[in-house]
Amino acid sequence: MSKQSSVWFITGAGRGMGIDIAQAALAAGHSVVATGRDASRVLAAIGEHENLLTVSLDITDPAAAEAATAAAVERFGRIDVLVNNAGNFYAGYFENISDAQLRAQMETNFFGPLNVTRAVLPVMRRQRSGQVITVTSMAGLIGQEFCAAYAASKFALEGWMESLRFDLEPFGIKTMAVEPGFFRTELLVEGSSTIWPELEIEDYAERTATTIEAWKAMNGQQGGDPKKLARALVTLSDSGDLPLRFIAGADGMASEEQNLATIQSQIDAHRELSASLTYGA
């Protein structure tokens, strides 16, 4: 995919990092199919470009994913890079998050990317080439307070992506999971990407109020630059050599290094007991 124009198909391109990814791909000379719930809003966010096609897409609707894929192929003839970027954040402690909220979280963050990927993969298999890039989160590697539903959806994406690569390698299709730390995206915009818990339980009330205020204060203050991340993704894609995972941001790298050290210490602490569980040992 290096040194030639590719066709990018990007979800969640009407706001946040999706806009930056679309603009970075266009700036690099690629064609872009930018999708969001409202195609006109996507176009207004990204700006007119001769190599841009905007398509309305609700990723939770499999039929809409099929229609958007067909529109992309009709316009550009192929799809080389799929970026599963769309997502949202149902924040809260597990008991405060309603069953309906948790299921909605999984529908958008997990089943949504599956719907779109299922629609796009037949195109890539025919080509015998392509890239599937899925934006997960550091919350897909490390559980965090107030993130029970969100982390569950992102951990699910991580497992799916790690296994999907074995399915697709024989067809020349590569995969990469992207785990951003805290970036100045719209993820923490309440009522838009962030949804607070529906249920109230007295035992959690004080912690919930304090945590919500902390999250609100963090919005717009995150250290990561989404435009730089977008350019990094284009660089990795153009290189043709995708890593299995790309941990994005200094805070993300530091958190994962600490997490790996903790895991190693737990392995060392229980190595003898674990080894003794082998049959006949």
Short mmCIF file of N, CA, C and O in Angstrom, two decimals, residues 131-242:
data_model
loop_
_atom_site.label_atom_id
_atom_site.label_comp_id
_atom_site.label_asym_id
_atom_site.label_seq_id
_atom_site.Cartn_x
_atom_site.Cartn_y
_atom_site.Cartn_z
N GLN A 131 -6.31 -3.45 4.71
CA GLN A 131 -5.92 -3.24 6.09
C GLN A 131 -7.18 -2.96 6.91
O GLN A 131 -8.03 -2.18 6.50
N VAL A 132 -7.27 -3.60 8.07
CA VAL A 132 -8.34 -3.33 9.02
C VAL A 132 -7.71 -2.71 10.26
O VAL A 132 -6.96 -3.38 10.98
N ILE A 133 -7.97 -1.43 10.47
CA ILE A 133 -7.42 -0.69 11.61
C ILE A 133 -8.59 -0.35 12.53
O ILE A 133 -9.55 0.29 12.12
N THR A 134 -8.50 -0.79 13.77
CA THR A 134 -9.58 -0.56 14.72
C THR A 134 -9.07 0.23 15.92
O THR A 134 -8.09 -0.17 16.56
N VAL A 135 -9.72 1.35 16.17
CA VAL A 135 -9.35 2.19 17.31
C VAL A 135 -10.04 1.63 18.55
O VAL A 135 -11.27 1.63 18.64
N THR A 136 -9.25 1.13 19.49
CA THR A 136 -9.81 0.65 20.74
C THR A 136 -9.53 1.72 21.80
O THR A 136 -10.01 2.82 21.71
N SER A 137 -8.70 1.42 22.77
CA SER A 137 -8.40 2.37 23.84
C SER A 137 -7.41 1.71 24.78
O SER A 137 -7.29 0.48 24.81
N MET A 138 -6.73 2.52 25.59
CA MET A 138 -5.96 1.92 26.69
C MET A 138 -6.90 1.17 27.62
O MET A 138 -6.49 0.23 28.31
N ALA A 139 -8.18 1.56 27.64
CA ALA A 139 -9.17 0.85 28.45
C ALA A 139 -9.46 -0.54 27.89
O ALA A 139 -10.17 -1.31 28.52
N GLY A 140 -8.93 -0.86 26.71
CA GLY A 140 -9.03 -2.20 26.17
C GLY A 140 -7.88 -3.09 26.61
O GLY A 140 -7.89 -4.29 26.33
N LEU A 141 -6.92 -2.50 27.29
CA LEU A 141 -5.78 -3.26 27.81
C LEU A 141 -5.73 -3.22 29.33
O LEU A 141 -5.23 -4.16 29.96
N ILE A 142 -6.22 -2.14 29.91
CA ILE A 142 -6.13 -1.93 31.35
C ILE A 142 -7.49 -1.45 31.86
O ILE A 142 -7.97 -0.40 31.43
N GLY A 143 -8.10 -2.20 32.76
CA GLY A 143 -9.36 -1.76 33.34
C GLY A 143 -9.16 -0.52 34.20
O GLY A 143 -8.13 -0.37 34.87
N GLN A 144 -10.13 0.37 34.17
CA GLN A 144 -10.04 1.62 34.91
C GLN A 144 -11.33 1.87 35.68
O GLN A 144 -12.41 1.40 35.31
N GLU A 145 -11.22 2.64 36.76
CA GLU A 145 -12.39 2.99 37.56
C GLU A 145 -13.39 3.80 36.73
O GLU A 145 -13.01 4.62 35.91
N PHE A 146 -14.68 3.52 36.94
CA PHE A 146 -15.76 4.26 36.28
C PHE A 146 -15.89 3.90 34.80
O PHE A 146 -16.54 4.60 34.04
N CYS A 147 -15.26 2.79 34.39
CA CYS A 147 -15.21 2.42 32.97
C CYS A 147 -15.65 0.98 32.72
O CYS A 147 -15.21 0.37 31.74
N ALA A 148 -16.49 0.43 33.59
CA ALA A 148 -16.82 -0.99 33.48
C ALA A 148 -17.40 -1.35 32.11
O ALA A 148 -16.96 -2.32 31.47
N ALA A 149 -18.39 -0.61 31.64
CA ALA A 149 -19.02 -0.92 30.36
C ALA A 149 -18.07 -0.61 29.19
O ALA A 149 -17.94 -1.41 28.26
N TYR A 150 -17.43 0.53 29.26
CA TYR A 150 -16.52 0.95 28.19
C TYR A 150 -15.36 -0.02 28.05
O TYR A 150 -15.02 -0.46 26.94
N ALA A 151 -14.72 -0.37 29.19
CA ALA A 151 -13.60 -1.30 29.14
C ALA A 151 -14.04 -2.66 28.61
O ALA A 151 -13.31 -3.29 27.82
N ALA A 152 -15.22 -3.11 29.00
CA ALA A 152 -15.71 -4.39 28.50
C ALA A 152 -15.82 -4.38 26.98
O ALA A 152 -15.43 -5.33 26.30
N SER A 153 -16.34 -3.29 26.43
CA SER A 153 -16.48 -3.20 24.97
C SER A 153 -15.13 -3.14 24.27
O SER A 153 -14.95 -3.73 23.20
N LYS A 154 -14.18 -2.45 24.88
CA LYS A 154 -12.86 -2.32 24.24
C LYS A 154 -12.02 -3.58 24.41
O LYS A 154 -11.26 -3.95 23.50
N PHE A 155 -12.14 -4.25 25.57
CA PHE A 155 -11.46 -5.54 25.73
C PHE A 155 -12.00 -6.53 24.69
O PHE A 155 -11.24 -7.33 24.14
N ALA A 156 -13.30 -6.49 24.44
CA ALA A 156 -13.89 -7.38 23.44
C ALA A 156 -13.30 -7.10 22.06
O ALA A 156 -12.97 -8.02 21.31
N LEU A 157 -13.15 -5.82 21.72
CA LEU A 157 -12.54 -5.46 20.44
C LEU A 157 -11.11 -5.98 20.34
O LEU A 157 -10.69 -6.47 19.28
N GLU A 158 -10.36 -5.88 21.43
CA GLU A 158 -8.97 -6.34 21.42
C GLU A 158 -8.89 -7.84 21.13
O GLU A 158 -8.07 -8.29 20.33
N GLY A 159 -9.75 -8.62 21.79
CA GLY A 159 -9.73 -10.06 21.56
C GLY A 159 -10.12 -10.41 20.13
O GLY A 159 -9.53 -11.30 19.50
N TRP A 160 -11.14 -9.69 19.64
CA TRP A 160 -11.58 -9.92 18.26
C TRP A 160 -10.47 -9.59 17.27
O TRP A 160 -10.17 -10.39 16.36
N MET A 161 -9.82 -8.45 17.43
CA MET A 161 -8.77 -8.04 16.50
C MET A 161 -7.57 -8.98 16.55
O MET A 161 -6.96 -9.30 15.53
N GLU A 162 -7.20 -9.42 17.76
CA GLU A 162 -6.04 -10.30 17.87
C GLU A 162 -6.30 -11.64 17.17
O GLU A 162 -5.38 -12.24 16.61
N SER A 163 -7.53 -12.11 17.22
CA SER A 163 -7.86 -13.36 16.55
C SER A 163 -8.13 -13.17 15.06
O SER A 163 -7.82 -14.06 14.25
N LEU A 164 -8.69 -12.02 14.69
CA LEU A 164 -9.04 -11.77 13.29
C LEU A 164 -7.84 -11.83 12.36
O LEU A 164 -7.96 -12.25 11.21
N ARG A 165 -6.69 -11.45 12.86
CA ARG A 165 -5.50 -11.43 11.99
C ARG A 165 -5.21 -12.81 11.42
O ARG A 165 -4.76 -12.93 10.27
N PHE A 166 -5.48 -13.87 12.19
CA PHE A 166 -5.22 -15.22 11.68
C PHE A 166 -6.18 -15.57 10.56
O PHE A 166 -5.81 -16.27 9.61
N ASP A 167 -7.42 -15.09 10.67
CA ASP A 167 -8.40 -15.32 9.60
C ASP A 167 -7.95 -14.67 8.29
O ASP A 167 -8.14 -15.24 7.21
N LEU A 168 -7.38 -13.47 8.40
CA LEU A 168 -7.21 -12.63 7.22
C LEU A 168 -5.82 -12.68 6.58
O LEU A 168 -5.66 -12.32 5.41
N GLU A 169 -4.83 -13.11 7.33
CA GLU A 169 -3.46 -13.16 6.77
C GLU A 169 -3.37 -13.92 5.45
O GLU A 169 -2.67 -13.46 4.53
N PRO A 170 -4.05 -15.06 5.28
CA PRO A 170 -3.94 -15.79 4.00
C PRO A 170 -4.44 -15.01 2.80
O PRO A 170 -4.10 -15.35 1.65
N PHE A 171 -5.25 -13.97 3.06
CA PHE A 171 -5.80 -13.16 1.96
C PHE A 171 -5.02 -11.87 1.73
O PHE A 171 -5.46 -11.01 0.96
N GLY A 172 -3.90 -11.71 2.41
CA GLY A 172 -3.11 -10.49 2.25
C GLY A 172 -3.69 -9.29 2.97
O GLY A 172 -3.34 -8.15 2.65
N ILE A 173 -4.57 -9.53 3.93
CA ILE A 173 -5.21 -8.45 4.68
C ILE A 173 -4.55 -8.35 6.05
O ILE A 173 -4.44 -9.34 6.77
N LYS A 174 -4.10 -7.15 6.40
CA LYS A 174 -3.40 -6.93 7.65
C LYS A 174 -4.31 -6.22 8.65
O LYS A 174 -5.25 -5.52 8.27
N THR A 175 -4.01 -6.39 9.94
CA THR A 175 -4.82 -5.78 10.98
C THR A 175 -3.94 -5.02 11.96
O THR A 175 -2.76 -5.34 12.15
N MET A 176 -4.53 -4.01 12.60
CA MET A 176 -3.85 -3.25 13.66
C MET A 176 -4.89 -2.69 14.61
O MET A 176 -5.85 -2.06 14.19
N ALA A 177 -4.68 -2.92 15.90
CA ALA A 177 -5.48 -2.27 16.94
C ALA A 177 -4.72 -1.05 17.43
O ALA A 177 -3.52 -1.12 17.67
N VAL A 178 -5.43 0.05 17.56
CA VAL A 178 -4.82 1.31 18.02
C VAL A 178 -5.35 1.62 19.40
O VAL A 178 -6.57 1.74 19.59
N GLU A 179 -4.45 1.73 20.38
CA GLU A 179 -4.84 1.98 21.77
C GLU A 179 -4.40 3.37 22.21
O GLU A 179 -3.30 3.54 22.75
N PRO A 180 -5.22 4.39 21.98
CA PRO A 180 -4.84 5.74 22.42
C PRO A 180 -4.94 5.90 23.93
O PRO A 180 -5.82 5.30 24.57
N GLY A 181 -4.06 6.72 24.47
CA GLY A 181 -4.23 7.18 25.83
C GLY A 181 -5.24 8.32 25.81
O GLY A 181 -6.22 8.28 25.06
N PHE A 182 -5.00 9.35 26.60
CA PHE A 182 -5.94 10.48 26.63
C PHE A 182 -5.57 11.50 25.55
O PHE A 182 -4.51 12.13 25.61
N PHE A 183 -6.44 11.64 24.56
CA PHE A 183 -6.25 12.59 23.47
C PHE A 183 -7.38 13.61 23.49
O PHE A 183 -8.48 13.32 23.98
N ARG A 184 -7.13 14.79 22.94
CA ARG A 184 -8.13 15.85 22.92
C ARG A 184 -9.14 15.60 21.80
O ARG A 184 -9.21 16.33 20.81
N THR A 185 -9.92 14.55 21.98
CA THR A 185 -11.00 14.23 21.04
C THR A 185 -12.31 14.67 21.68
O THR A 185 -12.32 15.35 22.71
N GLU A 186 -13.42 14.25 21.10
CA GLU A 186 -14.73 14.60 21.66
C GLU A 186 -15.31 13.48 22.52
O GLU A 186 -16.49 13.49 22.85
N LEU A 187 -14.46 12.52 22.93
CA LEU A 187 -14.97 11.39 23.69
C LEU A 187 -15.60 11.82 25.01
O LEU A 187 -16.56 11.21 25.47
N LEU A 188 -15.08 12.89 25.63
CA LEU A 188 -15.59 13.30 26.93
C LEU A 188 -16.65 14.40 26.85
O LEU A 188 -16.98 15.02 27.85
N VAL A 189 -17.19 14.64 25.66
CA VAL A 189 -18.26 15.62 25.52
C VAL A 189 -19.55 14.97 25.98
O VAL A 189 -20.09 14.06 25.33
N GLU A 190 -20.09 15.42 27.13
CA GLU A 190 -21.25 14.76 27.71
C GLU A 190 -22.49 14.96 26.85
O GLU A 190 -22.70 16.01 26.24
N GLY A 191 -23.30 13.91 26.79
CA GLY A 191 -24.52 13.95 26.00
C GLY A 191 -24.27 13.68 24.54
O GLY A 191 -25.21 13.48 23.76
N SER A 192 -23.01 13.68 24.12
CA SER A 192 -22.65 13.41 22.74
C SER A 192 -21.92 12.08 22.67
O SER A 192 -22.48 11.07 22.25
N SER A 193 -20.68 12.05 23.11
CA SER A 193 -19.93 10.80 23.15
C SER A 193 -19.95 10.18 24.54
O SER A 193 -19.79 8.98 24.68
N THR A 194 -20.08 11.00 25.57
CA THR A 194 -20.11 10.48 26.94
C THR A 194 -21.53 10.50 27.48
O THR A 194 -22.22 11.51 27.41
N ILE A 195 -21.95 9.35 28.03
CA ILE A 195 -23.28 9.23 28.62
C ILE A 195 -23.11 8.80 30.08
O ILE A 195 -22.41 7.82 30.36
N TRP A 196 -23.70 9.55 30.99
CA TRP A 196 -23.57 9.25 32.42
C TRP A 196 -24.53 8.14 32.82
O TRP A 196 -25.51 7.88 32.11
N PRO A 197 -24.29 7.47 33.96
CA PRO A 197 -25.12 6.32 34.36
C PRO A 197 -26.55 6.71 34.69
O PRO A 197 -26.82 7.79 35.22
N GLU A 198 -27.48 5.79 34.37
CA GLU A 198 -28.90 6.06 34.60
C GLU A 198 -29.35 5.76 36.02
O GLU A 198 -30.27 6.39 36.54
N LEU A 199 -28.72 4.80 36.66
CA LEU A 199 -29.20 4.32 37.95
C LEU A 199 -28.51 5.04 39.11
O LEU A 199 -27.34 5.42 39.00
N GLU A 200 -29.23 5.20 40.19
CA GLU A 200 -28.68 5.85 41.37
C GLU A 200 -28.68 4.87 42.54
O GLU A 200 -29.72 4.29 42.89
N ILE A 201 -27.51 4.67 43.13
CA ILE A 201 -27.36 3.81 44.30
C ILE A 201 -26.59 4.62 45.34
O ILE A 201 -25.50 5.13 45.06
N GLU A 202 -27.14 4.74 46.51
CA GLU A 202 -26.59 5.63 47.52
C GLU A 202 -25.12 5.33 47.82
O GLU A 202 -24.31 6.24 48.01
N ASP A 203 -24.77 4.06 47.89
CA ASP A 203 -23.39 3.68 48.21
C ASP A 203 -22.38 4.27 47.22
O ASP A 203 -21.21 4.46 47.55
N TYR A 204 -22.83 4.52 45.98
CA TYR A 204 -21.93 5.04 44.95
C TYR A 204 -22.09 6.53 44.71
O TYR A 204 -21.35 7.12 43.91
N ALA A 205 -23.06 7.16 45.37
CA ALA A 205 -23.44 8.53 45.02
C ALA A 205 -22.30 9.52 45.12
O ALA A 205 -22.05 10.31 44.19
N GLU A 206 -21.59 9.52 46.23
CA GLU A 206 -20.52 10.50 46.41
C GLU A 206 -19.39 10.29 45.42
O GLU A 206 -18.90 11.24 44.80
N ARG A 207 -18.97 9.04 45.25
CA ARG A 207 -17.89 8.75 44.30
C ARG A 207 -18.31 9.07 42.87
O ARG A 207 -17.51 9.57 42.07
N THR A 208 -19.58 8.80 42.55
CA THR A 208 -20.06 9.10 41.20
C THR A 208 -20.00 10.60 40.92
O THR A 208 -19.50 11.03 39.87
N ALA A 209 -20.50 11.41 41.85
CA ALA A 209 -20.50 12.86 41.67
C ALA A 209 -19.08 13.39 41.52
O ALA A 209 -18.80 14.23 40.64
N THR A 210 -18.18 12.92 42.37
CA THR A 210 -16.79 13.37 42.31
C THR A 210 -16.13 12.97 41.01
O THR A 210 -15.41 13.78 40.38
N THR A 211 -16.36 11.75 40.57
CA THR A 211 -15.73 11.26 39.35
C THR A 211 -16.26 11.97 38.12
O THR A 211 -15.50 12.30 37.19
N ILE A 212 -17.57 12.23 38.09
CA ILE A 212 -18.14 12.96 36.95
C ILE A 212 -17.53 14.35 36.84
O ILE A 212 -17.17 14.79 35.73
N GLU A 213 -17.37 15.03 37.93
CA GLU A 213 -16.76 16.36 37.89
C GLU A 213 -15.31 16.28 37.41
O GLU A 213 -14.84 17.16 36.67
N ALA A 214 -14.60 15.23 37.81
CA ALA A 214 -13.21 15.06 37.37
C ALA A 214 -13.14 14.82 35.87
O ALA A 214 -12.28 15.39 35.17
N TRP A 215 -14.05 13.97 35.35
CA TRP A 215 -14.07 13.71 33.91
C TRP A 215 -14.40 15.00 33.14
O TRP A 215 -13.80 15.30 32.10
N LYS A 216 -15.38 15.76 33.64
CA LYS A 216 -15.75 17.01 32.97
C LYS A 216 -14.56 17.97 32.92
O LYS A 216 -14.32 18.64 31.90
N ALA A 217 -13.81 18.05 34.00
CA ALA A 217 -12.66 18.96 34.06
C ALA A 217 -11.55 18.53 33.11
O ALA A 217 -10.77 19.36 32.65
N MET A 218 -11.50 17.24 32.82
CA MET A 218 -10.45 16.73 31.96
C MET A 218 -10.70 17.04 30.48
O MET A 218 -9.77 17.12 29.68
N ASN A 219 -11.97 17.22 30.11
CA ASN A 219 -12.30 17.44 28.71
C ASN A 219 -11.59 18.67 28.15
O ASN A 219 -11.68 19.76 28.71
N GLY A 220 -10.87 18.48 27.07
CA GLY A 220 -10.12 19.56 26.44
C GLY A 220 -8.74 19.78 27.01
O GLY A 220 -7.96 20.58 26.47
N GLN A 221 -8.41 19.04 28.07
CA GLN A 221 -7.10 19.20 28.71
C GLN A 221 -6.20 17.98 28.48
O GLN A 221 -5.09 17.93 29.00
N GLN A 222 -6.68 17.01 27.72
CA GLN A 222 -5.90 15.80 27.49
C GLN A 222 -4.59 16.14 26.77
O GLN A 222 -4.52 17.06 25.95
N GLY A 223 -3.56 15.36 27.05
CA GLY A 223 -2.24 15.67 26.52
C GLY A 223 -2.02 15.27 25.08
O GLY A 223 -1.19 15.86 24.38
N GLY A 224 -2.76 14.28 24.59
CA GLY A 224 -2.52 13.77 23.24
C GLY A 224 -3.10 14.67 22.16
O GLY A 224 -4.19 15.22 22.29
N ASP A 225 -2.36 14.82 21.05
CA ASP A 225 -2.78 15.64 19.91
C ASP A 225 -3.38 14.72 18.85
O ASP A 225 -2.66 13.94 18.22
N PRO A 226 -4.70 14.76 18.61
CA PRO A 226 -5.33 13.84 17.67
C PRO A 226 -4.85 14.03 16.23
O PRO A 226 -4.85 13.08 15.45
N LYS A 227 -4.45 15.23 15.86
CA LYS A 227 -3.94 15.44 14.50
C LYS A 227 -2.63 14.69 14.29
O LYS A 227 -2.39 14.12 13.22
N LYS A 228 -1.78 14.69 15.31
CA LYS A 228 -0.52 13.94 15.22
C LYS A 228 -0.79 12.44 15.16
O LYS A 228 -0.12 11.71 14.42
N LEU A 229 -1.77 11.98 15.94
CA LEU A 229 -2.11 10.57 15.90
C LEU A 229 -2.64 10.19 14.52
O LEU A 229 -2.30 9.14 13.98
N ALA A 230 -3.48 11.04 13.94
CA ALA A 230 -4.02 10.77 12.61
C ALA A 230 -2.89 10.64 11.58
O ALA A 230 -2.89 9.71 10.76
N ARG A 231 -1.92 11.55 11.64
CA ARG A 231 -0.80 11.47 10.70
C ARG A 231 0.04 10.21 10.94
O ARG A 231 0.54 9.60 9.99
N ALA A 232 0.16 9.82 12.21
CA ALA A 232 0.91 8.60 12.52
C ALA A 232 0.22 7.37 11.93
O ALA A 232 0.90 6.46 11.41
N LEU A 233 -1.11 7.34 11.98
CA LEU A 233 -1.83 6.21 11.41
C LEU A 233 -1.65 6.13 9.90
O LEU A 233 -1.50 5.04 9.34
N VAL A 234 -1.65 7.27 9.24
CA VAL A 234 -1.42 7.30 7.80
C VAL A 234 0.00 6.82 7.49
O VAL A 234 0.22 6.03 6.56
N THR A 235 0.96 7.24 8.28
CA THR A 235 2.35 6.81 8.08
C THR A 235 2.47 5.30 8.24
O THR A 235 3.12 4.62 7.42
N LEU A 236 1.86 4.75 9.28
CA LEU A 236 1.93 3.30 9.50
C LEU A 236 1.24 2.55 8.36
O LEU A 236 1.75 1.54 7.87
N SER A 237 0.08 3.04 7.94
CA SER A 237 -0.63 2.40 6.84
C SER A 237 0.20 2.42 5.56
O SER A 237 0.34 1.41 4.87
N ASP A 238 0.75 3.58 5.24
CA ASP A 238 1.54 3.71 4.01
C ASP A 238 2.79 2.84 4.02
O ASP A 238 3.28 2.43 2.97
N SER A 239 3.31 2.57 5.22
CA SER A 239 4.52 1.73 5.30
C SER A 239 4.22 0.29 4.90
O SER A 239 5.13 -0.45 4.51
N GLY A 240 2.95 -0.11 5.02
CA GLY A 240 2.58 -1.48 4.69
C GLY A 240 2.94 -2.48 5.76
O GLY A 240 2.68 -3.68 5.62
N ASP A 241 3.54 -2.02 6.85
CA ASP A 241 4.01 -2.90 7.91
C ASP A 241 3.29 -2.54 9.21
O ASP A 241 3.82 -1.84 10.06
N LEU A 242 2.07 -3.04 9.36
CA LEU A 242 1.27 -2.70 10.52
C LEU A 242 1.67 -3.55 11.73
O LEU A 242 1.76 -4.77 11.61
#
